[in-house]
Short mmCIF file of C-alpha atoms in Angstrom, two decimals:
data_model
loop_
_atom_site.label_atom_id
_atom_site.label_comp_id
_atom_site.label_asym_id
_atom_site.label_seq_id
_atom_site.Cartn_x
_atom_site.Cartn_y
_atom_site.Cartn_z
CA MET A 1 -5.71 16.74 -14.53
CA MET A 2 -8.47 18.64 -14.53
CA GLU A 3 -12.05 18.81 -16.86
CA ASP A 4 -14.70 21.19 -17.24
CA GLY A 5 -17.97 20.06 -17.75
CA ASP A 6 -20.04 16.91 -17.58
CA GLU A 7 -17.97 14.10 -16.08
CA GLU A 8 -17.59 11.96 -19.05
CA GLU A 9 -18.37 8.36 -19.27
CA ASP A 10 -15.36 6.90 -19.39
CA ASN A 11 -12.14 7.11 -17.92
CA ASP A 12 -9.43 5.16 -20.66
CA GLU A 13 -6.47 7.65 -19.84
CA LYS A 14 -6.04 5.57 -16.87
CA TYR A 15 -5.71 2.12 -18.26
CA ARG A 16 -3.52 3.56 -20.49
CA SER A 17 -1.00 4.13 -17.49
CA MET A 18 -2.59 1.74 -15.17
CA PHE A 19 -1.99 -0.97 -17.59
CA SER A 20 1.50 0.45 -19.80
CA GLU A 21 3.71 -2.25 -18.06
CA CYS A 22 0.98 -4.82 -19.00
CA PHE A 23 -0.09 -3.65 -22.31
CA ASP A 24 3.54 -3.79 -24.58
CA THR A 25 3.74 -7.51 -23.00
CA ALA A 26 0.17 -9.54 -22.84
CA MET A 27 0.06 -10.15 -26.45
CA ASP A 28 3.80 -10.80 -27.16
CA ASP A 29 3.19 -13.70 -24.46
CA ASN A 30 0.17 -15.11 -25.16
CA GLU A 31 1.41 -15.93 -28.80
CA GLU A 32 4.46 -17.68 -27.29
CA GLU A 33 2.02 -19.90 -25.25
CA GLY A 34 1.14 -23.13 -26.51
CA GLY A 35 -2.35 -24.55 -26.03
CA GLU A 36 -4.67 -23.26 -22.69
CA GLU A 37 -3.15 -26.17 -20.50
CA GLN A 38 0.08 -25.37 -21.55
CA ALA A 39 -0.57 -22.40 -20.21
CA SER A 40 -1.40 -22.66 -17.23
CA ASP A 41 1.43 -24.99 -15.63
CA ASP A 42 4.01 -22.58 -17.25
CA PRO A 43 5.50 -20.08 -14.57
CA VAL A 44 4.46 -16.91 -13.70
CA ASP A 45 7.13 -15.14 -15.95
CA ASP A 46 5.66 -12.48 -17.92
CA ASP A 47 4.72 -9.34 -16.62
CA LEU A 48 0.82 -8.95 -16.59
CA ARG A 49 0.48 -12.67 -15.24
CA ARG A 50 3.44 -10.92 -12.59
CA ALA A 51 1.38 -8.21 -11.67
CA ILE A 52 -1.77 -10.10 -11.39
CA SER A 53 -0.40 -12.78 -8.54
CA ASP A 54 1.45 -9.91 -7.03
CA ALA A 55 -1.64 -7.70 -6.37
CA ARG A 56 -3.31 -11.20 -4.75
CA ARG A 57 -0.93 -11.27 -2.52
CA ASP A 58 -1.84 -7.94 -0.91
CA CYS A 59 -5.42 -9.45 -0.97
CA ASP A 60 -6.86 -9.07 2.32
CA THR A 61 -10.37 -11.03 1.65
CA ASP A 62 -11.35 -14.31 -0.15
CA LYS A 63 -13.40 -12.28 -2.50
CA GLU A 64 -10.64 -10.83 -3.46
CA ARG A 65 -8.40 -13.35 -4.18
CA LEU A 66 -11.25 -14.75 -6.57
CA GLN A 67 -11.29 -11.45 -8.62
CA PHE A 68 -8.06 -12.96 -9.13
CA ASP A 69 -7.82 -15.50 -9.85
CA LYS A 70 -10.56 -15.28 -12.01
CA MET A 71 -8.84 -12.55 -14.12
CA LEU A 72 -5.47 -15.54 -14.33
CA GLU A 73 -8.09 -17.70 -15.50
CA ASP A 74 -8.81 -15.33 -18.38
CA HIS A 75 -5.58 -14.71 -19.01
CA HIS A 76 -5.02 -18.01 -20.05
CA LYS A 77 -8.21 -18.67 -21.38
CA LEU A 78 -8.24 -18.75 -25.60
CA LEU A 79 -10.05 -16.17 -26.93
CA TYR A 80 -12.09 -18.31 -29.25
CA PRO A 81 -12.14 -22.66 -29.24
CA GLY A 82 -9.20 -23.52 -31.36
CA CYS A 83 -7.51 -20.41 -31.73
CA GLU A 84 -4.61 -20.78 -33.92
CA ASP A 85 -3.04 -17.87 -32.65
CA GLY A 86 -2.82 -18.17 -29.27
CA HIS A 87 -4.63 -14.91 -28.35
CA ARG A 88 -5.58 -14.57 -24.61
CA LYS A 89 -8.75 -13.42 -23.68
CA LEU A 90 -7.58 -10.80 -20.76
CA GLY A 91 -4.67 -9.39 -23.35
CA SER A 92 -7.30 -8.78 -26.41
CA ILE A 93 -9.43 -7.02 -23.70
CA LEU A 94 -6.47 -4.87 -22.80
CA GLU A 95 -5.46 -3.91 -26.11
CA LEU A 96 -8.19 -3.22 -27.17
CA LEU A 97 -8.88 -0.85 -24.21
CA LYS A 98 -5.31 0.55 -25.09
CA TRP A 99 -6.86 1.12 -28.17
CA LYS A 100 -9.61 3.28 -26.88
CA ALA A 101 -7.63 4.70 -24.57
CA GLU A 102 -6.07 6.31 -27.58
CA VAL A 103 -8.14 7.00 -30.19
CA GLY A 104 -10.24 8.58 -27.30
CA VAL A 105 -13.21 6.34 -28.43
CA THR A 106 -16.78 7.01 -26.86
CA ASP A 107 -18.26 4.22 -24.45
CA SER A 108 -20.75 4.07 -26.93
CA GLY A 109 -18.72 3.76 -29.44
CA PHE A 110 -16.43 1.40 -28.07
CA GLU A 111 -19.55 -1.01 -27.40
CA LYS A 112 -19.94 -1.13 -30.98
CA LEU A 113 -17.56 -2.34 -31.93
CA MET A 114 -17.21 -5.04 -29.81
CA ILE A 115 -20.56 -6.37 -30.67
CA ILE A 116 -19.30 -6.00 -34.83
CA LEU A 117 -15.95 -7.98 -33.46
CA LYS A 118 -18.54 -10.35 -31.74
CA LYS A 119 -20.03 -11.28 -34.47
CA LEU A 120 -17.09 -11.71 -37.18
CA PHE A 121 -14.96 -14.13 -34.54
CA PRO A 122 -16.46 -18.02 -34.84
CA ARG A 123 -18.77 -18.61 -32.04
CA ASN A 124 -18.45 -19.43 -28.51
CA ASN A 125 -15.63 -16.72 -28.31
CA GLU A 126 -14.70 -14.52 -25.18
CA LEU A 127 -15.44 -11.35 -26.11
CA PRO A 128 -17.75 -9.23 -23.98
CA VAL A 129 -20.45 -7.10 -25.23
CA SER A 130 -19.84 -4.26 -23.34
CA THR A 131 -17.97 -2.01 -22.68
CA TYR A 132 -19.12 -1.92 -18.56
CA GLU A 133 -17.78 -5.54 -19.35
CA ALA A 134 -14.72 -5.42 -20.58
CA LYS A 135 -13.92 -2.81 -18.01
CA LYS A 136 -15.11 -5.06 -15.09
CA LEU A 137 -12.18 -7.85 -16.14
CA VAL A 138 -9.77 -5.65 -15.75
CA CYS A 139 -10.91 -3.22 -12.71
CA PRO A 140 -9.26 -5.26 -10.19
CA LEU A 141 -5.83 -4.49 -11.21
CA GLY A 142 -6.74 -0.79 -11.48
CA LEU A 143 -5.25 1.74 -8.99
CA ASP A 144 -7.02 3.85 -6.89
CA VAL A 145 -8.16 6.93 -8.17
CA GLN A 146 -9.91 10.26 -6.44
CA LYS A 147 -12.71 12.36 -8.00
CA ILE A 148 -12.29 15.98 -6.37
CA HIS A 149 -14.34 18.52 -7.01
CA ALA A 150 -12.17 22.03 -8.23
CA CYS A 151 -13.78 25.56 -8.37
CA ILE A 152 -13.82 26.18 -11.96
CA ASN A 153 -11.29 29.00 -12.10
CA ASP A 154 -9.10 27.20 -9.84
CA CYS A 155 -9.19 28.72 -6.67
CA ILE A 156 -9.85 26.06 -4.29
CA LEU A 157 -10.34 22.54 -4.20
CA TYR A 158 -13.18 21.02 -2.51
CA ARG A 159 -12.30 18.86 0.37
CA GLY A 160 -11.31 18.90 3.60
CA GLU A 161 -13.15 19.74 7.07
CA LYS A 162 -13.16 23.58 5.29
CA TYR A 163 -13.98 23.32 1.77
CA GLU A 164 -15.85 19.65 1.36
CA ASN A 165 -19.34 20.64 2.19
CA LEU A 166 -19.29 24.34 0.54
CA ASN A 167 -22.16 24.94 -2.71
CA LYS A 168 -19.75 27.82 -4.02
CA CYS A 169 -15.77 28.83 -4.17
CA PRO A 170 -15.10 31.70 -0.50
CA ILE A 171 -13.13 33.81 -3.35
CA CYS A 172 -14.52 34.42 -6.44
CA GLY A 173 -18.74 33.16 -5.79
CA ALA A 174 -18.68 30.91 -8.49
CA LEU A 175 -21.08 27.82 -7.71
CA ARG A 176 -19.78 24.28 -7.51
CA TYR A 177 -22.34 22.25 -8.97
CA LYS A 178 -23.47 23.32 -13.08
CA ILE A 179 -27.34 24.43 -13.21
CA GLY A 180 -29.43 23.38 -16.08
CA LYS A 181 -31.93 26.10 -17.28
CA ASP A 182 -35.04 24.05 -16.39
CA ASP A 183 -33.15 22.64 -13.51
CA PRO A 184 -35.80 23.11 -10.17
CA GLY A 185 -33.20 22.55 -7.78
CA ASP A 186 -34.36 20.60 -4.57
CA VAL A 187 -37.76 19.76 -4.04
CA GLU A 188 -38.52 19.84 -0.01
CA GLY A 189 -39.56 16.11 0.12
CA GLU A 190 -37.89 14.59 -2.46
CA PRO A 191 -34.09 13.05 -2.54
CA PRO A 192 -31.75 15.26 -3.18
CA ARG A 193 -31.09 15.82 -6.80
CA LYS A 194 -27.44 14.18 -8.88
CA ARG A 195 -25.16 17.17 -9.33
CA VAL A 196 -23.14 18.30 -12.89
CA PRO A 197 -19.76 19.91 -10.72
CA ALA A 198 -18.16 22.06 -12.52
CA LYS A 199 -15.03 20.78 -12.91
CA VAL A 200 -13.65 18.01 -11.69
CA MET A 201 -9.81 17.10 -10.72
CA TRP A 202 -8.74 13.24 -11.23
CA TYR A 203 -6.47 12.49 -8.14
CA ALA A 204 -3.84 9.25 -8.44
CA PRO A 205 -2.61 8.66 -5.24
CA ILE A 206 1.30 8.28 -5.51
CA ILE A 207 1.95 5.40 -3.02
CA PRO A 208 0.17 2.78 -5.14
CA ARG A 209 2.08 3.62 -8.01
CA LEU A 210 5.10 3.36 -6.46
CA LYS A 211 4.36 0.07 -4.94
CA ARG A 212 3.63 -1.89 -8.08
CA LEU A 213 7.23 -0.48 -9.54
CA PHE A 214 8.62 -1.23 -6.47
CA ARG A 215 7.14 -5.07 -7.18
CA ASN A 216 8.76 -5.66 -10.75
CA LYS A 217 12.51 -6.53 -9.25
CA GLU A 218 13.62 -5.91 -12.67
CA HIS A 219 12.29 -2.12 -12.24
CA ALA A 220 13.02 -1.98 -8.28
CA LYS A 221 16.82 -2.48 -9.57
CA LEU A 222 16.40 0.55 -12.41
CA LEU A 223 14.95 2.78 -9.51
CA ARG A 224 17.76 2.64 -7.47
CA TRP A 225 20.03 2.56 -9.86
CA HIS A 226 21.20 6.07 -9.32
CA MET A 227 22.28 5.19 -5.57
CA GLU A 228 23.15 1.74 -5.95
CA GLU A 229 25.51 1.71 -9.18
CA ARG A 230 25.98 5.29 -10.96
CA LYS A 231 29.37 6.56 -11.71
CA LYS A 232 29.79 9.50 -9.82
CA ASP A 233 32.11 11.78 -11.22
CA ALA A 234 32.43 15.08 -13.04
CA MET A 235 30.42 13.69 -16.18
CA LEU A 236 26.61 14.74 -16.32
CA ARG A 237 24.81 11.38 -17.46
CA HIS A 238 22.01 11.83 -15.26
CA PRO A 239 19.54 14.25 -13.07
CA ALA A 240 21.31 12.86 -10.28
CA ASP A 241 24.38 13.93 -11.05
CA GLY A 242 22.85 17.96 -11.60
CA ARG A 243 23.52 20.67 -8.64
CA GLN A 244 20.13 21.08 -7.72
CA TRP A 245 19.36 17.15 -6.91
CA ARG A 246 22.65 17.50 -4.61
CA ASN A 247 21.28 21.06 -3.55
CA ILE A 248 18.03 19.47 -2.09
CA GLY A 249 19.96 16.60 -0.75
CA ARG A 250 22.11 19.32 1.27
CA GLU A 251 18.78 21.62 2.12
CA PHE A 252 16.35 18.64 3.70
CA PRO A 253 19.63 16.02 4.03
CA ASP A 254 16.81 14.24 7.04
CA PHE A 255 14.48 14.21 4.56
CA ALA A 256 16.69 13.10 1.66
CA GLU A 257 17.91 10.39 3.65
CA MET A 258 14.38 9.21 4.72
CA ALA A 259 13.11 9.56 0.90
CA SER A 260 16.22 7.60 -0.76
CA PRO A 261 15.08 5.31 -3.24
CA ILE A 262 17.13 2.24 -0.40
CA ASN A 263 15.25 3.53 2.98
CA PHE A 264 11.46 3.95 0.96
CA ASN A 265 11.73 0.71 -0.56
CA GLN A 266 12.62 -0.99 3.17
CA PHE A 267 9.73 0.37 4.00
CA LEU A 268 7.46 0.23 1.75
CA GLU A 269 8.51 -3.37 1.42
CA ARG A 270 7.74 -4.08 5.64
CA GLU A 271 4.52 -5.34 6.81
CA LYS A 272 1.69 -2.69 6.41
CA LEU A 273 -1.36 -2.26 9.00
CA LYS A 274 -3.83 -4.26 8.25
CA SER A 275 -7.22 -2.29 8.04
CA ASN A 276 -7.91 -5.04 10.87
CA GLY A 277 -5.23 -4.03 12.54
CA SER A 278 -4.05 -7.93 13.00
CA ASN A 279 -1.20 -6.95 12.91
CA PHE A 280 -0.85 -3.73 14.88
CA THR A 281 1.65 -4.49 17.38
CA ASP A 282 4.81 -5.64 14.65
CA TRP A 283 3.95 -2.51 12.32
CA PHE A 284 3.98 -0.21 15.71
CA ARG A 285 7.21 -1.73 16.19
CA HIS A 286 8.86 -1.26 12.91
CA VAL A 287 7.55 2.18 12.97
CA ARG A 288 8.91 3.11 16.03
CA ILE A 289 12.57 1.07 14.82
CA PHE A 290 12.61 3.26 11.05
CA LEU A 291 11.36 6.91 12.99
CA SER A 292 13.53 6.43 15.72
CA ASN A 293 15.83 9.47 15.23
CA LEU A 294 12.44 11.27 15.06
CA GLN A 295 10.72 9.71 18.20
CA PHE A 296 9.80 13.39 19.91
CA VAL A 297 7.40 13.89 17.22
CA LEU A 298 5.59 10.89 17.65
CA ASP A 299 5.60 11.37 22.06
CA ALA A 300 3.56 15.06 21.15
CA PRO A 301 1.96 17.32 19.12
CA LEU A 302 3.90 20.21 17.06
CA GLY A 303 1.93 22.68 18.72
CA ASP A 304 0.52 26.05 18.15
CA PRO A 305 2.71 28.44 15.81
CA PRO A 306 5.05 31.06 17.60
CA ALA A 307 3.19 34.85 17.91
CA GLU A 308 3.74 37.59 14.80
CA ASP A 309 5.98 39.39 17.40
CA GLU A 310 8.19 36.04 17.94
CA SER A 311 12.55 36.02 17.40
CA ASP A 312 12.90 34.70 14.14
CA GLU A 313 14.94 31.57 15.79
CA VAL A 314 12.01 31.09 17.36
CA LYS A 315 10.06 30.83 14.42
CA ALA A 316 13.09 29.13 12.39
CA VAL A 317 12.86 26.00 15.08
CA TYR A 318 8.89 26.34 14.76
CA ALA A 319 9.50 25.80 10.88
CA THR A 320 12.38 23.11 11.20
CA ARG A 321 10.25 20.80 13.98
CA LYS A 322 7.19 21.23 11.39
CA THR A 323 9.18 20.00 8.54
CA ARG A 324 9.66 16.85 10.96
CA TYR A 325 5.62 16.05 11.05
CA SER A 326 5.59 16.57 7.59
CA GLN A 327 7.88 14.16 6.85
CA VAL A 328 7.14 11.72 9.35
CA GLN A 329 3.27 11.24 9.06
CA CYS A 330 4.39 11.17 5.07
CA ALA A 331 5.83 8.01 6.77
CA ILE A 332 3.63 6.90 8.32
CA LEU A 333 0.79 7.18 5.89
CA CYS A 334 2.85 4.93 3.64
CA SER A 335 2.55 2.63 6.06
CA LEU A 336 -1.06 1.75 6.26
CA GLU A 337 -3.72 0.07 3.58
CA SER A 338 -5.21 2.69 1.50
CA ASP A 339 -8.33 2.35 3.07
CA LEU A 340 -6.22 3.64 6.36
CA GLN A 341 -4.83 6.10 4.05
CA LYS A 342 -7.55 7.83 2.87
CA ARG A 343 -9.10 7.78 7.04
CA PHE A 344 -6.01 9.38 8.78
CA GLU A 345 -4.99 11.60 6.01
CA HIS A 346 -5.23 14.93 7.53
CA HIS A 347 -4.13 13.90 11.15
CA ASP A 348 -0.47 15.23 12.30
CA PRO A 349 1.13 12.02 13.37
CA HIS A 350 1.23 12.32 17.32
CA GLU A 351 -2.51 12.41 16.67
CA LEU A 352 -2.32 9.39 13.96
CA MET A 353 -0.91 6.76 16.14
CA ASN A 354 -2.64 7.61 19.82
CA GLU A 355 -5.69 6.96 16.92
CA LEU A 356 -4.73 3.75 16.01
CA LYS A 357 -3.28 2.38 18.91
CA ALA A 358 -6.85 3.45 20.00
CA ILE A 359 -8.31 1.66 17.98
CA PHE A 360 -5.97 -1.68 17.74
CA GLU A 361 -4.96 -1.56 21.05
CA THR A 362 -7.43 -5.00 21.97
CA HIS A 363 -5.25 -6.58 19.49
CA ALA A 364 -2.99 -5.83 21.30
CA ALA A 365 -3.51 -7.37 24.05
CA VAL A 366 -5.21 -10.43 22.91
CA GLU A 367 -1.43 -11.07 20.90
CA CYS A 368 0.36 -10.79 24.54
CA TYR A 369 -1.97 -12.92 26.51
CA GLU A 370 -1.62 -15.39 23.49
CA ALA A 371 2.33 -15.07 23.81
CA SER A 372 2.44 -14.75 27.71
CA LYS A 373 0.32 -18.05 28.16
CA HIS A 374 2.81 -20.08 25.13
CA PHE A 375 5.46 -18.87 27.06
CA PHE A 376 4.51 -19.69 30.97
CA SER A 377 2.50 -23.71 29.85
CA CYS A 378 5.58 -24.82 27.22
CA MET A 379 6.58 -27.77 28.43
CA MET A 380 9.22 -30.04 27.40
CA GLU A 381 8.56 -33.74 26.58
CA GLU A 382 10.18 -36.44 28.70
CA GLY A 383 13.06 -37.72 25.30
CA SER A 384 12.47 -34.92 23.18
CA SER A 385 15.11 -33.07 21.81
CA VAL A 386 16.16 -29.63 24.81
CA SER A 387 17.67 -27.93 21.47
CA GLU A 388 14.29 -27.51 20.21
CA HIS A 389 12.69 -26.43 23.47
CA MET A 390 15.50 -24.09 24.07
CA LEU A 391 14.20 -22.21 20.16
CA ALA A 392 10.39 -22.84 21.41
CA MET A 393 10.98 -20.42 24.32
CA THR A 394 13.10 -18.66 23.12
CA GLY A 395 10.76 -17.55 20.58
CA HIS A 396 7.99 -17.34 23.08
CA ALA A 397 10.04 -14.56 24.81
CA LYS A 398 11.52 -12.86 21.61
CA LYS A 399 7.52 -12.23 21.13
CA LEU A 400 6.92 -11.13 24.25
CA SER A 401 9.88 -8.30 24.32
CA ASP A 402 8.81 -7.23 21.08
CA LEU A 403 5.26 -6.39 22.25
CA GLY A 404 7.05 -4.57 25.40
CA ILE A 405 7.19 -6.86 28.01
CA VAL A 406 9.78 -6.93 30.24
CA ILE A 407 10.18 -10.16 31.77
CA PRO A 408 12.40 -10.27 34.93
CA ASN A 409 15.59 -11.71 34.54
CA ARG A 410 14.70 -14.04 37.24
CA LEU A 411 11.58 -15.04 37.12
CA GLY A 412 12.45 -16.05 33.38
CA ILE A 413 14.92 -18.41 34.83
CA ASN A 414 12.82 -19.99 36.91
CA ARG A 415 9.75 -20.29 34.15
CA VAL A 416 12.58 -22.20 32.07
CA LEU A 417 14.01 -24.73 34.70
CA GLN A 418 10.44 -25.55 35.53
CA SER A 419 9.61 -26.18 31.80
CA LEU A 420 12.14 -29.22 32.19
CA PRO A 421 11.05 -32.98 32.34
CA PRO A 422 11.98 -34.95 35.82
CA SER A 423 14.62 -35.99 34.63
CA TYR A 424 16.65 -32.92 34.56
CA LYS A 425 15.59 -32.59 37.84
CA ASN A 426 20.25 -32.39 39.64
CA PHE A 427 20.52 -30.72 36.61
CA VAL A 428 18.12 -27.37 37.99
CA MET A 429 19.48 -28.49 41.68
CA ASN A 430 22.86 -28.05 40.65
CA TYR A 431 22.15 -24.66 38.94
CA ASN A 432 19.80 -23.54 41.59
CA MET A 433 22.52 -24.46 44.17
CA GLN A 434 25.90 -23.19 42.69
CA ASN A 435 23.86 -19.78 42.19
CA MET A 436 24.84 -19.40 38.19
CA ASN A 437 22.85 -16.63 37.61
CA LYS A 438 23.21 -16.11 33.97
CA GLU A 439 20.90 -13.98 32.12
CA LEU A 440 18.29 -15.40 30.60
CA PRO A 441 19.06 -14.60 27.01
CA LYS A 442 22.63 -16.54 27.69
CA LEU A 443 20.42 -19.20 29.36
CA LEU A 444 18.02 -19.63 26.39
CA ALA A 445 21.03 -20.11 24.52
CA CYS A 446 22.54 -23.06 25.88
#
């Protein structure tokens, strides 16, 4: 969405899209509920409460969790004491923000309306008295929206190393910022003035929206319908039955397979790489499994494009490789949390993986140390269950294997035998004398 002129004070349109799945149900669900205490005991069964609860599970900090706890509290709180219709604070404010976006009311106009409603409603009502307070209540559920400055003639976007710091368009020469009649510009010795861009593009990243769609089981089932339940015959019932849909699948078979709803959904449902790298080892293993057919992309950079005098065959090979690199880059970015996505958005996949390994390899080293310590210090207590002990040893060995640590077969067997209590002395002696030479996994399965 492009806007000319000043940056407007409100960004209402995003509320209509961000909470479209919540607006239609918030008020109806509230009307059906009884008192405040009863509502707090009900299961999270409506879309709004489900959205809040799902978002809370993805929080990384206590501060974020407290924000969503406050939203759940507002979702259960009556609009005013003794509200017989059962209207709730959060649902009512969402409805008002939706109305504001639909009719195009400005922030100042909406604020005046809130002040009037605050006076008309019974005392001790929960309505906010400003637009800022109303938006603040729902902002934790909002999806990221990036504002990117653009050339007023749509030539370029001021982003990336090439254009980010420019003050005018290199193509048409148009200025990036508006200049007022009395604008003296930046004055030496004073902090730079905040300038208004001539045009702004609002970019809504697709990954968080896909995650929100697939997070709802009913919506996810509908999104997978064309792959799982669609009747495939000569009839044209769905865009997937069309020729163009099939042409894309035939022309880019690898991309079609990677981008299929089933595979993509499974990949998004995997544990994403957290900003602190605490799950880097598991994430790295998942990525390598998912991209096993495109491992060459992770092992080496793409390289420079062929020269103009190269043969068409060489150019075609390079174009194919470039497509594979783009696919892998998209897949890896999908598996990162949003702040890491922004940080590595312009990295090629090989460079991206090396950067992540360099940043988070200390976490992998700590995990390796802890797993090794557990495996080599695990001892079975006298009289305890041998099956439970073997399950514990199996878990430690699997953790080391997942970390890429190969335990020599003889060393692993000796460690398992050494972990047994003295009452198993005869078993250990017979095992060594008979030279059973079982593989470690088979011994652990005994």
